[in-house]
CSV table of N, CA, C and O in Angstrom, one decimal:
chain,number,residue,atom,x,y,z
F,1,MET,N,0.9,-1.2,0.0
F,1,MET,CA,0.0,0.0,0.0
F,1,MET,C,0.9,1.3,0.0
F,1,MET,O,1.8,1.3,0.8
F,2,ARG,N,0.6,2.2,-0.8
F,2,ARG,CA,1.4,3.4,-1.0
F,2,ARG,C,0.5,4.6,-0.7
F,2,ARG,O,-0.6,4.7,-1.1
F,3,LEU,N,1.1,5.5,0.2
F,3,LEU,CA,0.3,6.7,0.5
F,3,LEU,C,0.7,7.8,-0.5
F,3,LEU,O,1.8,7.9,-0.9
F,4,CYS,N,-0.2,8.6,-0.9
F,4,CYS,CA,0.1,9.8,-1.7
F,4,CYS,C,0.8,10.8,-0.9
F,4,CYS,O,0.7,10.8,0.4
F,5,PRO,N,1.6,11.7,-1.5
F,5,PRO,CA,2.4,12.6,-0.7
F,5,PRO,C,1.6,13.6,0.2
F,5,PRO,O,2.0,13.8,1.3
F,6,ARG,N,0.4,13.9,-0.2
F,6,ARG,CA,-0.4,14.8,0.7
F,6,ARG,C,-0.9,14.0,1.9
F,6,ARG,O,-0.9,14.6,3.0
F,7,SER,N,-1.2,12.8,1.7
F,7,SER,CA,-1.7,12.0,2.9
F,7,SER,C,-0.5,11.8,3.8
F,7,SER,O,-0.7,11.9,5.1
F,8,ALA,N,0.7,11.5,3.3
F,8,ALA,CA,1.9,11.3,4.2
F,8,ALA,C,2.2,12.6,4.9
F,8,ALA,O,2.5,12.5,6.2
F,9,VAL,N,2.1,13.7,4.3
F,9,VAL,CA,2.4,15.0,4.9
F,9,VAL,C,1.4,15.3,6.0
F,9,VAL,O,1.7,15.7,7.2
F,10,ALA,N,0.2,15.1,5.7
F,10,ALA,CA,-1.0,15.3,6.7
F,10,ALA,C,-0.8,14.4,7.9
F,10,ALA,O,-1.0,14.8,9.0
F,11,ALA,N,-0.5,13.2,7.7
F,11,ALA,CA,-0.3,12.2,8.7
F,11,ALA,C,0.9,12.6,9.6
F,11,ALA,O,0.8,12.6,10.9
F,12,ALA,N,2.0,13.0,9.0
F,12,ALA,CA,3.2,13.5,9.7
F,12,ALA,C,2.9,14.7,10.6
F,12,ALA,O,3.3,14.8,11.7
F,13,LEU,N,2.2,15.7,10.0
F,13,LEU,CA,1.8,16.9,10.7
F,13,LEU,C,0.9,16.6,11.8
F,13,LEU,O,1.0,17.1,12.9
F,14,GLY,N,0.0,15.7,11.6
F,14,GLY,CA,-0.9,15.4,12.7
F,14,GLY,C,-0.2,14.7,13.9
F,14,GLY,O,-0.5,15.0,15.0
F,15,ALA,N,0.7,13.8,13.6
F,15,ALA,CA,1.5,13.1,14.6
F,15,ALA,C,2.3,14.1,15.3
F,15,ALA,O,2.5,14.1,16.6
F,16,LEU,N,2.9,15.0,14.6
F,16,LEU,CA,3.8,16.0,15.3
F,16,LEU,C,3.0,16.9,16.2
F,16,LEU,O,3.4,17.2,17.3
F,17,ALA,N,1.8,17.3,15.8
F,17,ALA,CA,0.9,18.1,16.6
F,17,ALA,C,0.5,17.4,17.9
F,17,ALA,O,0.6,18.0,19.0
F,18,LEU,N,0.3,16.1,17.8
F,18,LEU,CA,0.0,15.3,19.0
F,18,LEU,C,1.2,15.2,20.0
F,18,LEU,O,1.1,15.4,21.2
F,19,ILE,N,2.4,15.0,19.4
F,19,ILE,CA,3.6,14.9,20.2
F,19,ILE,C,3.9,16.2,20.9
F,19,ILE,O,4.2,16.2,22.1
F,20,VAL,N,3.7,17.3,20.2
F,20,VAL,CA,4.0,18.6,20.9
F,20,VAL,C,2.9,19.0,21.9
F,20,VAL,O,3.2,19.5,22.9
F,21,ALA,N,1.7,18.7,21.6
F,21,ALA,CA,0.6,19.2,22.4
F,21,ALA,C,0.4,18.4,23.7
F,21,ALA,O,0.2,18.9,24.7
F,22,VAL,N,0.5,17.1,23.6
F,22,VAL,CA,0.1,16.3,24.8
F,22,VAL,C,1.2,16.4,25.9
F,22,VAL,O,0.7,16.8,27.0
F,23,PRO,N,2.5,16.4,25.7
F,23,PRO,CA,3.4,16.6,26.8
F,23,PRO,C,3.3,18.0,27.5
F,23,PRO,O,3.3,18.1,28.7
F,24,ALA,N,3.1,19.0,26.6
F,24,ALA,CA,3.0,20.3,27.2
F,24,ALA,C,1.8,20.5,28.1
F,24,ALA,O,1.9,21.1,29.2
F,25,SER,N,0.6,20.0,27.7
F,25,SER,CA,-0.5,20.2,28.5
F,25,SER,C,-0.5,19.3,29.7
F,25,SER,O,-1.1,19.7,30.7
F,26,ALA,N,0.2,18.2,29.7
F,26,ALA,CA,0.2,17.3,30.8
F,26,ALA,C,1.2,17.7,31.8
F,26,ALA,O,1.3,17.1,32.9
F,27,SER,N,2.2,18.5,31.5
F,27,SER,CA,3.4,18.8,32.4
F,27,SER,C,3.3,20.1,33.1
F,27,SER,O,4.3,20.5,33.6
F,28,ALA,N,2.3,20.8,33.0
F,28,ALA,CA,2.3,22.2,33.6
F,28,ALA,C,1.1,22.3,34.5
F,28,ALA,O,0.0,21.8,34.2
F,29,ALA,N,1.3,23.0,35.6
F,29,ALA,CA,0.2,23.4,36.5
F,29,ALA,C,-0.3,24.7,36.0
F,29,ALA,O,0.3,25.7,36.2
F,30,THR,N,-1.4,24.8,35.4
F,30,THR,CA,-1.9,25.9,34.8
F,30,THR,C,-2.4,26.9,35.8
F,30,THR,O,-3.2,26.6,36.7
F,31,GLY,N,-1.9,28.1,35.7
F,31,GLY,CA,-2.3,29.2,36.6
F,31,GLY,C,-1.1,29.8,37.2
F,31,GLY,O,0.2,29.5,36.9
F,32,ASP,N,-1.3,30.7,38.2
F,32,ASP,CA,-0.2,31.4,38.9
F,32,ASP,C,0.0,30.9,40.4
F,32,ASP,O,-1.0,30.5,41.1
F,33,PHE,N,1.2,31.0,40.8
F,33,PHE,CA,1.5,30.7,42.2
F,33,PHE,C,2.3,31.9,42.7
F,33,PHE,O,3.3,32.4,42.0
F,34,THR,N,1.9,32.6,43.7
F,34,THR,CA,2.5,33.8,44.2
F,34,THR,C,3.0,33.6,45.7
F,34,THR,O,2.5,32.7,46.4
F,35,TYR,N,4.0,34.4,46.0
F,35,TYR,CA,4.6,34.4,47.3
F,35,TYR,C,5.2,35.8,47.6
F,35,TYR,O,5.3,36.7,46.7
F,36,VAL,N,5.6,36.0,48.8
F,36,VAL,CA,6.2,37.3,49.2
F,36,VAL,C,7.6,37.0,49.7
F,36,VAL,O,7.8,36.1,50.4
F,37,TYR,N,8.6,37.8,49.3
F,37,TYR,CA,10.0,37.7,49.8
F,37,TYR,C,10.6,39.0,50.1
F,37,TYR,O,10.0,40.1,49.7
F,38,SER,N,11.6,39.1,50.9
F,38,SER,CA,12.3,40.3,51.3
F,38,SER,C,13.4,40.7,50.3
F,38,SER,O,14.2,39.8,50.0
F,39,GLY,N,13.3,41.8,49.7
F,39,GLY,CA,14.4,42.3,48.8
F,39,GLY,C,15.7,42.6,49.5
F,39,GLY,O,15.7,42.5,50.8
F,40,HIS,N,16.7,42.9,48.8
F,40,HIS,CA,18.0,43.2,49.4
F,40,HIS,C,17.9,44.4,50.4
F,40,HIS,O,18.7,44.5,51.4
F,41,ASP,N,17.0,45.3,50.1
F,41,ASP,CA,16.8,46.5,51.0
F,41,ASP,C,15.8,46.3,52.1
F,41,ASP,O,15.5,47.2,52.8
F,42,GLY,N,15.3,45.1,52.2
F,42,GLY,CA,14.4,44.7,53.3
F,42,GLY,C,12.9,44.9,53.0
F,42,GLY,O,12.1,44.6,53.7
F,43,SER,N,12.7,45.5,51.8
F,43,SER,CA,11.3,45.7,51.4
F,43,SER,C,10.6,44.4,51.0
F,43,SER,O,11.3,43.5,50.4
F,44,LEU,N,9.3,44.3,51.2
F,44,LEU,CA,8.6,43.0,50.8
F,44,LEU,C,8.3,43.2,49.3
F,44,LEU,O,7.9,44.3,48.9
F,45,ARG,N,8.5,42.1,48.6
F,45,ARG,CA,8.3,42.1,47.1
F,45,ARG,C,7.5,40.8,46.8
F,45,ARG,O,7.6,39.8,47.3
F,46,PRO,N,6.7,41.0,45.7
F,46,PRO,CA,5.9,39.8,45.2
F,46,PRO,C,6.8,38.9,44.3
F,46,PRO,O,7.6,39.4,43.5
F,47,GLY,N,6.6,37.6,44.5
F,47,GLY,CA,7.2,36.6,43.5
F,47,GLY,C,6.2,35.8,42.8
F,47,GLY,O,5.1,35.7,43.4
F,48,TYR,N,6.4,35.4,41.7
F,48,TYR,CA,5.4,34.7,40.8
F,48,TYR,C,6.0,33.5,40.2
F,48,TYR,O,7.2,33.5,39.7
F,49,LEU,N,5.2,32.5,40.0
F,49,LEU,CA,5.5,31.4,39.1
F,49,LEU,C,4.2,31.3,38.2
F,49,LEU,O,3.1,31.2,38.7
F,50,VAL,N,4.4,31.4,36.9
F,50,VAL,CA,3.3,31.3,36.0
F,50,VAL,C,3.3,30.0,35.2
F,50,VAL,O,4.4,29.7,34.6
F,51,ASP,N,2.2,29.2,35.2
F,51,ASP,CA,2.1,27.9,34.6
F,51,ASP,C,3.5,27.1,35.0
F,51,ASP,O,4.1,26.6,34.1
F,52,PRO,N,3.7,26.9,36.2
F,52,PRO,CA,4.9,26.1,36.6
F,52,PRO,C,4.9,24.6,36.2
F,52,PRO,O,3.7,24.1,36.1
F,53,PRO,N,6.0,24.0,35.9
F,53,PRO,CA,6.0,22.6,35.6
F,53,PRO,C,5.5,21.7,36.8
F,53,PRO,O,5.6,22.1,37.9
F,54,SER,N,4.8,20.6,36.4
F,54,SER,CA,4.4,19.7,37.4
F,54,SER,C,5.4,18.7,37.7
F,54,SER,O,6.3,18.4,36.9
F,55,ARG,N,5.3,18.1,38.9
F,55,ARG,CA,6.2,17.0,39.4
F,55,ARG,C,7.7,17.3,39.3
F,55,ARG,O,8.5,16.4,39.0
F,56,MET,N,8.0,18.6,39.4
F,56,MET,CA,9.4,19.1,39.4
F,56,MET,C,9.6,20.0,40.5
F,56,MET,O,8.8,21.0,40.6
F,57,CYS,N,10.7,19.8,41.3
F,57,CYS,CA,10.9,20.7,42.4
F,57,CYS,C,11.3,22.0,41.9
F,57,CYS,O,12.3,22.0,41.0
F,58,ILE,N,10.8,23.1,42.4
F,58,ILE,CA,11.3,24.5,42.0
F,58,ILE,C,11.7,25.1,43.3
F,58,ILE,O,11.0,25.4,44.2
F,59,THR,N,13.0,25.5,43.3
F,59,THR,CA,13.5,26.2,44.4
F,59,THR,C,13.3,27.7,44.0
F,59,THR,O,13.7,28.1,42.9
F,60,LEU,N,12.7,28.5,44.8
F,60,LEU,CA,12.4,29.9,44.5
F,60,LEU,C,13.6,30.7,44.5
F,60,LEU,O,14.4,30.7,45.5
F,61,PRO,N,13.9,31.3,43.3
F,61,PRO,CA,15.3,31.9,43.1
F,61,PRO,C,15.6,33.0,44.1
F,61,PRO,O,16.8,33.1,44.4
F,62,GLU,N,14.6,33.8,44.5
F,62,GLU,CA,14.9,34.9,45.4
F,62,GLU,C,15.3,34.4,46.8
F,62,GLU,O,15.9,35.3,47.5
F,63,VAL,N,15.0,33.2,47.2
F,63,VAL,CA,15.3,32.7,48.5
F,63,VAL,C,16.0,31.4,48.5
F,63,VAL,O,15.9,30.7,49.5
F,64,ALA,N,16.7,31.2,47.5
F,64,ALA,CA,17.4,29.8,47.3
F,64,ALA,C,18.5,29.6,48.4
F,64,ALA,O,18.7,28.5,48.8
F,65,ASP,N,19.2,30.6,48.8
F,65,ASP,CA,20.3,30.5,49.7
F,65,ASP,C,20.0,30.8,51.1
F,65,ASP,O,19.8,32.0,51.5
F,66,PRO,N,19.8,29.8,52.0
F,66,PRO,CA,19.4,30.1,53.4
F,66,PRO,C,20.5,31.0,54.1
F,66,PRO,O,20.1,31.7,55.1
F,67,ALA,N,21.7,31.0,53.7
F,67,ALA,CA,22.7,31.8,54.3
F,67,ALA,C,22.6,33.3,54.0
F,67,ALA,O,23.0,34.1,54.8
F,68,SER,N,22.0,33.6,52.9
F,68,SER,CA,22.0,35.1,52.6
F,68,SER,C,20.6,35.7,52.4
F,68,SER,O,20.4,36.8,52.0
F,69,SER,N,19.5,34.9,52.6
F,69,SER,CA,18.2,35.4,52.4
F,69,SER,C,17.1,34.8,53.4
F,69,SER,O,17.3,33.7,53.9
F,70,LEU,N,16.1,35.6,53.7
F,70,LEU,CA,15.1,35.1,54.5
F,70,LEU,C,14.1,34.2,53.6
F,70,LEU,O,14.1,34.4,52.4
F,71,PRO,N,13.4,33.3,54.2
F,71,PRO,CA,12.5,32.5,53.4
F,71,PRO,C,11.3,33.4,52.9
F,71,PRO,O,11.0,34.4,53.4
F,72,ALA,N,10.7,32.9,51.8
F,72,ALA,CA,9.4,33.5,51.3
F,72,ALA,C,8.3,33.2,52.3
F,72,ALA,O,8.4,32.3,53.1
F,73,THR,N,7.2,33.9,52.2
F,73,THR,CA,6.0,33.7,53.0
F,73,THR,C,4.8,33.9,52.1
F,73,THR,O,4.9,34.3,50.9
F,74,THR,N,3.7,33.7,52.7
F,74,THR,CA,2.3,34.0,52.2
F,74,THR,C,2.1,33.5,50.8
F,74,THR,O,1.7,34.2,49.9
F,75,PRO,N,2.3,32.1,50.7
F,75,PRO,CA,2.0,31.6,49.3
F,75,PRO,C,0.5,31.5,49.0
F,75,PRO,O,-0.4,31.4,49.9
F,76,LEU,N,0.2,31.7,47.7
F,76,LEU,CA,-1.2,31.7,47.2
F,76,LEU,C,-1.1,30.8,45.9
F,76,LEU,O,-0.4,31.1,45.0
F,77,ASN,N,-1.9,29.7,45.9
F,77,ASN,CA,-1.9,28.8,44.9
F,77,ASN,C,-3.1,29.0,44.0
F,77,ASN,O,-4.1,28.5,44.4
F,78,LEU,N,-2.9,29.6,42.8
F,78,LEU,CA,-4.0,29.8,42.0
F,78,LEU,C,-3.9,28.9,40.7
F,78,LEU,O,-4.6,29.1,39.7
F,79,THR,N,-3.1,27.8,40.8
F,79,THR,CA,-3.0,26.8,39.8
F,79,THR,C,-4.1,25.8,39.9
F,79,THR,O,-4.8,25.7,40.9
F,80,GLY,N,-4.2,24.9,39.0
F,80,GLY,CA,-5.1,23.8,39.0
F,80,GLY,C,-4.6,22.5,39.7
F,80,GLY,O,-5.2,21.6,39.7
F,81,SER,N,-3.4,22.7,40.2
F,81,SER,CA,-2.7,21.5,40.9
F,81,SER,C,-2.5,21.8,42.4
F,81,SER,O,-2.4,23.0,42.7
F,82,THR,N,-2.4,20.8,43.2
F,82,THR,CA,-1.9,20.9,44.6
F,82,THR,C,-0.5,21.4,44.5
F,82,THR,O,0.3,20.8,43.8
F,83,ALA,N,-0.2,22.3,45.4
F,83,ALA,CA,1.2,22.8,45.6
F,83,ALA,C,1.7,22.4,46.9
F,83,ALA,O,1.0,22.7,47.9
F,84,THR,N,2.8,21.7,47.0
F,84,THR,CA,3.4,21.3,48.3
F,84,THR,C,4.6,22.2,48.4
F,84,THR,O,5.5,22.1,47.6
F,85,VAL,N,4.6,23.0,49.5
F,85,VAL,CA,5.7,24.0,49.7
F,85,VAL,C,6.6,23.4,50.8
F,85,VAL,O,6.2,22.6,51.7
F,86,PHE,N,7.9,23.7,50.7
F,86,PHE,CA,8.9,23.1,51.6
F,86,PHE,C,9.7,24.3,52.3
F,86,PHE,O,9.9,25.3,51.6
F,87,THR,N,10.1,24.0,53.5
F,87,THR,CA,10.9,25.1,54.2
F,87,THR,C,12.3,25.2,53.7
F,87,THR,O,12.9,26.3,53.9
F,88,GLY,N,12.8,24.2,53.1
F,88,GLY,CA,14.2,24.3,52.5
F,88,GLY,C,14.2,24.3,51.0
F,88,GLY,O,13.2,24.0,50.4
F,89,PRO,N,15.4,24.6,50.5
F,89,PRO,CA,15.6,24.5,49.1
F,89,PRO,C,15.5,23.1,48.6
F,89,PRO,O,15.7,22.2,49.5
F,90,ASP,N,15.4,22.8,47.3
F,90,ASP,CA,15.3,21.4,46.8
F,90,ASP,C,14.3,20.5,47.3
F,90,ASP,O,14.5,19.4,47.5
F,91,CYS,N,13.2,21.1,47.7
F,91,CYS,CA,12.0,20.4,48.3
F,91,CYS,C,12.5,19.5,49.5
F,91,CYS,O,12.1,18.3,49.6
F,92,GLU,N,13.3,20.1,50.4
F,92,GLU,CA,13.6,19.4,51.6
F,92,GLU,C,13.1,20.2,52.8
F,92,GLU,O,12.7,21.3,52.7
F,93,GLY,N,13.0,19.5,54.0
F,93,GLY,CA,12.5,20.1,55.2
F,93,GLY,C,11.1,19.8,55.4
F,93,GLY,O,10.4,19.0,54.7
F,94,ASP,N,10.5,20.6,56.3
F,94,ASP,CA,9.1,20.4,56.6
F,94,ASP,C,8.2,20.9,55.3
F,94,ASP,O,8.7,21.7,54.5
F,95,HIS,N,7.1,20.3,55.2
F,95,HIS,CA,6.2,20.7,54.0
F,95,HIS,C,4.8,20.9,54.4
F,95,HIS,O,4.3,20.5,55.4
F,96,PHE,N,4.1,21.6,53.5
F,96,PHE,CA,2.6,21.9,53.8
F,96,PHE,C,2.0,22.0,52.3
F,96,PHE,O,2.6,22.5,51.5
F,97,SER,N,0.8,21.4,52.2
F,97,SER,CA,0.1,21.4,50.9
F,97,SER,C,-0.9,22.5,50.9
F,97,SER,O,-1.6,22.7,51.8
F,98,LEU,N,-1.0,23.1,49.7
F,98,LEU,CA,-2.0,24.1,49.4
F,98,LEU,C,-2.9,23.6,48.2
F,98,LEU,O,-2.4,23.1,47.2
F,99,ARG,N,-4.2,23.6,48.5
F,99,ARG,CA,-5.1,23.1,47.6
F,99,ARG,C,-5.1,23.9,46.2
F,99,ARG,O,-4.7,25.1,46.3
F,100,PRO,N,-5.6,23.3,45.2
F,100,PRO,CA,-5.7,24.1,43.9
F,100,PRO,C,-6.7,25.2,44.0
F,100,PRO,O,-7.6,25.2,44.8
F,101,HIS,N,-6.6,26.1,43.1
F,101,HIS,CA,-7.6,27.2,42.9
F,101,HIS,C,-7.9,28.0,44.1
F,101,HIS,O,-9.0,28.3,44.5
F,102,GLY,N,-6.8,28.4,44.8
F,102,GLY,CA,-7.0,29.4,45.9
F,102,GLY,C,-6.4,29.0,47.2
F,102,GLY,O,-6.6,29.8,48.2
F,103,GLY,N,-5.8,27.9,47.4
F,103,GLY,CA,-5.1,27.6,48.6
F,103,GLY,C,-4.1,28.5,49.0
F,103,GLY,O,-3.3,29.0,48.2
F,104,TYR,N,-4.0,28.9,50.2
F,104,TYR,CA,-3.0,30.0,50.7
F,104,TYR,C,-2.6,29.7,52.2
F,104,TYR,O,-3.2,28.8,52.8
F,105,ALA,N,-1.6,30.4,52.5
F,105,ALA,CA,-1.1,30.4,53.9
F,105,ALA,C,-0.7,31.8,54.3
F,105,ALA,O,-0.4,32.6,53.5
F,106,SER,N,-0.6,32.0,55.6
F,106,SER,CA,-0.3,33.3,56.0
F,106,SER,C,1.2,33.6,56.0
F,106,SER,O,1.9,32.8,55.6
F,107,SER,N,1.6,34.8,56.5
F,107,SER,CA,3.0,35.1,56.5
F,107,SER,C,3.8,34.3,57.5
F,107,SER,O,5.1,34.3,57.6
F,108,ARG,N,3.1,33.5,58.4
F,108,ARG,CA,3.8,32.6,59.3
F,108,ARG,C,4.4,31.4,58.6
F,108,ARG,O,5.3,30.8,59.1
F,109,LEU,N,3.9,31.0,57.4
F,109,LEU,CA,4.4,29.9,56.7
F,109,LEU,C,5.6,30.3,55.9
F,109,LEU,O,5.6,31.3,55.2
F,110,LYS,N,6.8,29.6,56.2
F,110,LYS,CA,8.1,30.0,55.5
F,110,LYS,C,8.3,28.9,54.4
F,110,LYS,O,8.2,27.7,54.7
F,111,LEU,N,8.7,29.4,53.3
F,111,LEU,CA,9.1,28.4,52.2
F,111,LEU,C,10.2,28.8,51.4
F,111,LEU,O,10.5,30.0,51.3
F,112,ARG,N,10.9,27.9,50.8
F,112,ARG,CA,12.0,28.1,49.9
F,112,ARG,C,11.9,27.3,48.6
F,112,ARG,O,12.6,27.6,47.6
F,113,SER,N,11.0,26.3,48.6
F,113,SER,CA,10.7,25.5,47.3
F,113,SER,C,9.3,25.0,47.3
F,113,SER,O,8.7,25.0,48.3
F,114,VAL,N,8.9,24.5,46.1
F,114,VAL,CA,7.5,24.0,45.9
F,114,VAL,C,7.6,23.0,44.8
F,114,VAL,O,8.4,23.0,43.8
F,115,VAL,N,6.6,22.1,44.9
F,115,VAL,CA,6.4,21.1,43.8
F,115,VAL,C,4.9,21.0,43.5
F,115,VAL,O,4.1,21.1,44.5
F,116,PHE,N,4.5,21.0,42.3
F,116,PHE,CA,3.1,20.8,41.9
F,116,PHE,C,2.7,19.5,41.5
F,116,PHE,O,3.5,18.8,40.8
F,117,SER,N,1.5,19.0,41.9
F,117,SER,CA,1.1,17.6,41.6
F,117,SER,C,0.8,17.5,40.1
F,117,SER,O,0.6,18.5,39.4
């Protein structure tokens, strides 16, 4: 059986579209995750993760080094996935889970990393 060139191109493009679309949609926590951190001058600043990857530990860049920065606080999870926040970088230390679509914690919760389900 032989495919005509148009059919072969259409099939290849369709397969490529599936390969590109499926992993991207399955590997991101759609939405925003916000937190507050202290800037170098001591002022409070907002931090954001937009459509963060799922099942991958994310150390918050502004608070990655415990020796030189205070931890972030006040997380707000507006993604569609559960966010588990950790007191240490690299998803180590004590942890707390924030439900999808609005889970939050007060300024008493300290965090340096997060992973999304």
